[in-house]
Amino acid sequence: MVVSGNWRLEDAKAGVTTPMDSSRIHQTLQHLFISNLENVLTLPTWFQHFTSLQILYVRNCSKLSSLPEGTHHLTALKILMIERCPKLSKRCIKENGEDWPKIAHVPDFYCEAMKTSTTDDE
């Protein structure tokens, strides 16, 4: 569902089908909330095409273990929050996490594994 630049993806237990073929969504989506995706291991490759995405909130996705390779292309991303995603959180730890290079450009990043946000460093 797309409502004024916002999209929520929640509670999917099997394969996730989405209206991602629309280039309009890729160009206009600003806020994405991903929650309770029990069996998702990684986000799809189309994720990197959300060039207007400013806020990404990922919560309670216990098997989510990595971010897509193109995540560093999300240059408009200003806020990233990762909560209750233990595997992903470990990979996103500042400077030494495997996925850190993909998100190092995000000015306001919070991850439970860090128990802090990148804005606290200033």
PDB file of N, CA and C in Angstrom, residues 29-31 52 60 75 86 95 104-106 109:
ATOM      1  N   LEU A  29       8.866   7.097  -3.011  1.00  0.00           N
ATOM      2  CA  LEU A  29       8.800   6.534  -1.659  1.00  0.00           C
ATOM      3  C   LEU A  29       9.805   7.226  -0.746  1.00  0.00           C
ATOM      4  N   GLN A  30       9.326   7.770   0.363  1.00  0.00           N
ATOM      5  CA  GLN A  30      10.193   8.489   1.287  1.00  0.00           C
ATOM      6  C   GLN A  30      10.349   7.787   2.630  1.00  0.00           C
ATOM      7  N   HIS A  31       9.338   7.056   3.063  1.00  0.00           N
ATOM      8  CA  HIS A  31       9.366   6.381   4.362  1.00  0.00           C
ATOM      9  C   HIS A  31       8.982   4.922   4.164  1.00  0.00           C
ATOM     10  N   SER A  52      14.500   8.084  -3.366  1.00  0.00           N
ATOM     11  CA  SER A  52      13.968   9.183  -2.551  1.00  0.00           C
ATOM     12  C   SER A  52      13.770   8.784  -1.090  1.00  0.00           C
ATOM     13  N   ASN A  60      11.896  -6.253  14.223  1.00  0.00           N
ATOM     14  CA  ASN A  60      11.381  -7.589  14.507  1.00  0.00           C
ATOM     15  C   ASN A  60      11.402  -8.512  13.279  1.00  0.00           C
ATOM     16  N   THR A  75      21.185   7.444  -1.274  1.00  0.00           N
ATOM     17  CA  THR A  75      21.871   8.647  -0.796  1.00  0.00           C
ATOM     18  C   THR A  75      20.940   9.646  -0.120  1.00  0.00           C
ATOM     19  N   PRO A  86      18.487  -9.371  15.349  1.00  0.00           N
ATOM     20  CA  PRO A  86      19.812  -9.662  15.898  1.00  0.00           C
ATOM     21  C   PRO A  86      20.894  -9.927  14.856  1.00  0.00           C
ATOM     22  N   GLU A  95      31.716   0.736  11.825  1.00  0.00           N
ATOM     23  CA  GLU A  95      33.108   0.539  11.424  1.00  0.00           C
ATOM     24  C   GLU A  95      33.538  -0.909  11.235  1.00  0.00           C
ATOM     25  N   ALA A 104      27.146   3.581   5.973  1.00  0.00           N
ATOM     26  CA  ALA A 104      27.992   4.580   6.637  1.00  0.00           C
ATOM     27  C   ALA A 104      27.600   6.013   6.279  1.00  0.00           C
ATOM     28  N   HIS A 105      26.956   6.199   5.135  1.00  0.00           N
ATOM     29  CA  HIS A 105      26.557   7.536   4.684  1.00  0.00           C
ATOM     30  C   HIS A 105      25.315   8.069   5.397  1.00  0.00           C
ATOM     31  N   VAL A 106      24.618   7.234   6.149  1.00  0.00           N
ATOM     32  CA  VAL A 106      23.365   7.639   6.803  1.00  0.00           C
ATOM     33  C   VAL A 106      23.700   8.489   8.037  1.00  0.00           C
ATOM     34  N   PHE A 109      21.742   7.023  12.431  1.00  0.00           N
ATOM     35  CA  PHE A 109      21.606   5.573  12.404  1.00  0.00           C
ATOM     36  C   PHE A 109      21.527   5.046  13.822  1.00  0.00           C
TER      37      PHE A 109
END
